Amino acid sequence: MTRTAIYPGSFDPMTMGHLNIVKRSLEVFDQVIVSVLRHPEKQAMFTVEERVAMMREILAGEARVEIESFDGLLVDYVRRRGSHTVIRGLRAVQDFEYEFQMTMMNRRLAPDIDTVFMMTDEEYFYIASRTVKEVAALGGDISGLVPEVVAREMRTKC
Ligand code: PNS
């Protein structure tokens, strides 16, 4: 049996924290599908296509990782992909409330789907896409916070 987990998110853009969660997930699951939400209302720095393309470049060497986008309810998508597991990263206490609400809503919709929380290595605890974008927009150094592919693309946007 292949254990497939879905790692959903906005990934605008992928940070070193996200990448760390993918690598850690590969220790636990046979296959990890990183799935970018298509959300037209969200003010994004990168289009969904750009985010998917960057992550495919970053994770090109990982045969057990797939990158794609999804829309609609997460639980429907997870079922369509034949999985029962959602992966989410937890950084600090402030993430908990939001994650708790989402997990319980998803559980109500699909009791057979579980969410597994993972923590990054400690050097990535404080990294968030939002703050990285702010630092980049204001001319700060983002090297080490995001993969080099992302840093390169962010420089073209800022
Ligand atoms: O990286 P993010 O923005 O915290 O990821 C949030 C995401 C994509 C996991 C969440 O918004 C989601 O699953 N959206 C799909 C819509 C859905 O299923 N909503 C019901 C659960 S509250």
PDB file of C-alpha atoms and ligand atoms in Angstrom, residues 8-11 37 42 70 72-75 88 98-99 101-102 105-106 109, ligand 1:
ATOM      1  CA  PRO A   8      -1.934  22.010   0.746  1.00  0.00           C
ATOM      2  CA  GLY A   9      -1.351  25.736   1.038  1.00  0.00           C
ATOM      3  CA  SER A  10      -0.973  29.072  -0.649  1.00  0.00           C
ATOM      4  CA  PHE A  11       2.811  28.790  -1.007  1.00  0.00           C
ATOM      5  CA  LEU A  37      -4.905  26.476  -3.678  1.00  0.00           C
ATOM      6  CA  LYS A  42      -6.225  36.390  -2.583  1.00  0.00           C
ATOM      7  CA  PHE A  70      -6.463  22.479  -6.711  1.00  0.00           C
ATOM      8  CA  GLY A  72     -12.900  23.681  -4.263  1.00  0.00           C
ATOM      9  CA  LEU A  73     -13.017  21.889  -0.965  1.00  0.00           C
ATOM     10  CA  LEU A  74      -9.753  20.431   0.228  1.00  0.00           C
ATOM     11  CA  VAL A  75     -11.387  17.219   1.461  1.00  0.00           C
ATOM     12  CA  ARG A  88       0.130  21.060   7.770  1.00  0.00           C
ATOM     13  CA  TYR A  98      -6.555  28.724  12.635  1.00  0.00           C
ATOM     14  CA  GLU A  99      -5.298  25.181  12.120  1.00  0.00           C
ATOM     15  CA  GLN A 101     -10.675  25.406  13.115  1.00  0.00           C
ATOM     16  CA  MET A 102      -9.691  24.166   9.671  1.00  0.00           C
ATOM     17  CA  MET A 105     -14.199  21.703   9.800  1.00  0.00           C
ATOM     18  CA  ASN A 106     -12.473  19.263   7.469  1.00  0.00           C
ATOM     19  CA  LEU A 109     -16.931  17.232   6.240  1.00  0.00           C
TER      20      LEU A 109
HETATM   21  O1  PNS B   1      -1.181  28.341   3.218  1.00  0.00           O
HETATM   22  P1  PNS B   1      -2.573  28.612   3.705  1.00  0.00           P
HETATM   23  O2  PNS B   1      -3.150  29.852   3.011  1.00  0.00           O
HETATM   24  O3  PNS B   1      -2.669  28.700   5.200  1.00  0.00           O
HETATM   25  O4  PNS B   1      -3.465  27.341   3.230  1.00  0.00           O
HETATM   26  C1  PNS B   1      -4.848  27.306   3.497  1.00  0.00           C
HETATM   27  C2  PNS B   1      -5.536  26.134   2.764  1.00  0.00           C
HETATM   28  C3  PNS B   1      -5.247  26.171   1.286  1.00  0.00           C
HETATM   29  C4  PNS B   1      -5.051  24.829   3.339  1.00  0.00           C
HETATM   30  C5  PNS B   1      -7.072  26.295   3.040  1.00  0.00           C
HETATM   31  O5  PNS B   1      -7.473  27.602   2.730  1.00  0.00           O
HETATM   32  C6  PNS B   1      -7.950  25.318   2.240  1.00  0.00           C
HETATM   33  O6  PNS B   1      -7.875  24.139   2.413  1.00  0.00           O
HETATM   34  N1  PNS B   1      -8.775  25.861   1.334  1.00  0.00           N
HETATM   35  C7  PNS B   1      -9.665  25.076   0.491  1.00  0.00           C
HETATM   36  C8  PNS B   1     -11.137  25.361   0.809  1.00  0.00           C
HETATM   37  C9  PNS B   1     -11.658  24.461   1.918  1.00  0.00           C
HETATM   38  O7  PNS B   1     -11.600  23.243   1.854  1.00  0.00           O
HETATM   39  N2  PNS B   1     -12.178  25.066   3.004  1.00  0.00           N
HETATM   40  C10 PNS B   1     -12.758  24.340   4.114  1.00  0.00           C
HETATM   41  C11 PNS B   1     -11.785  24.155   5.272  1.00  0.00           C
HETATM   42  S1  PNS B   1     -11.877  25.512   6.369  1.00  0.00           S
END
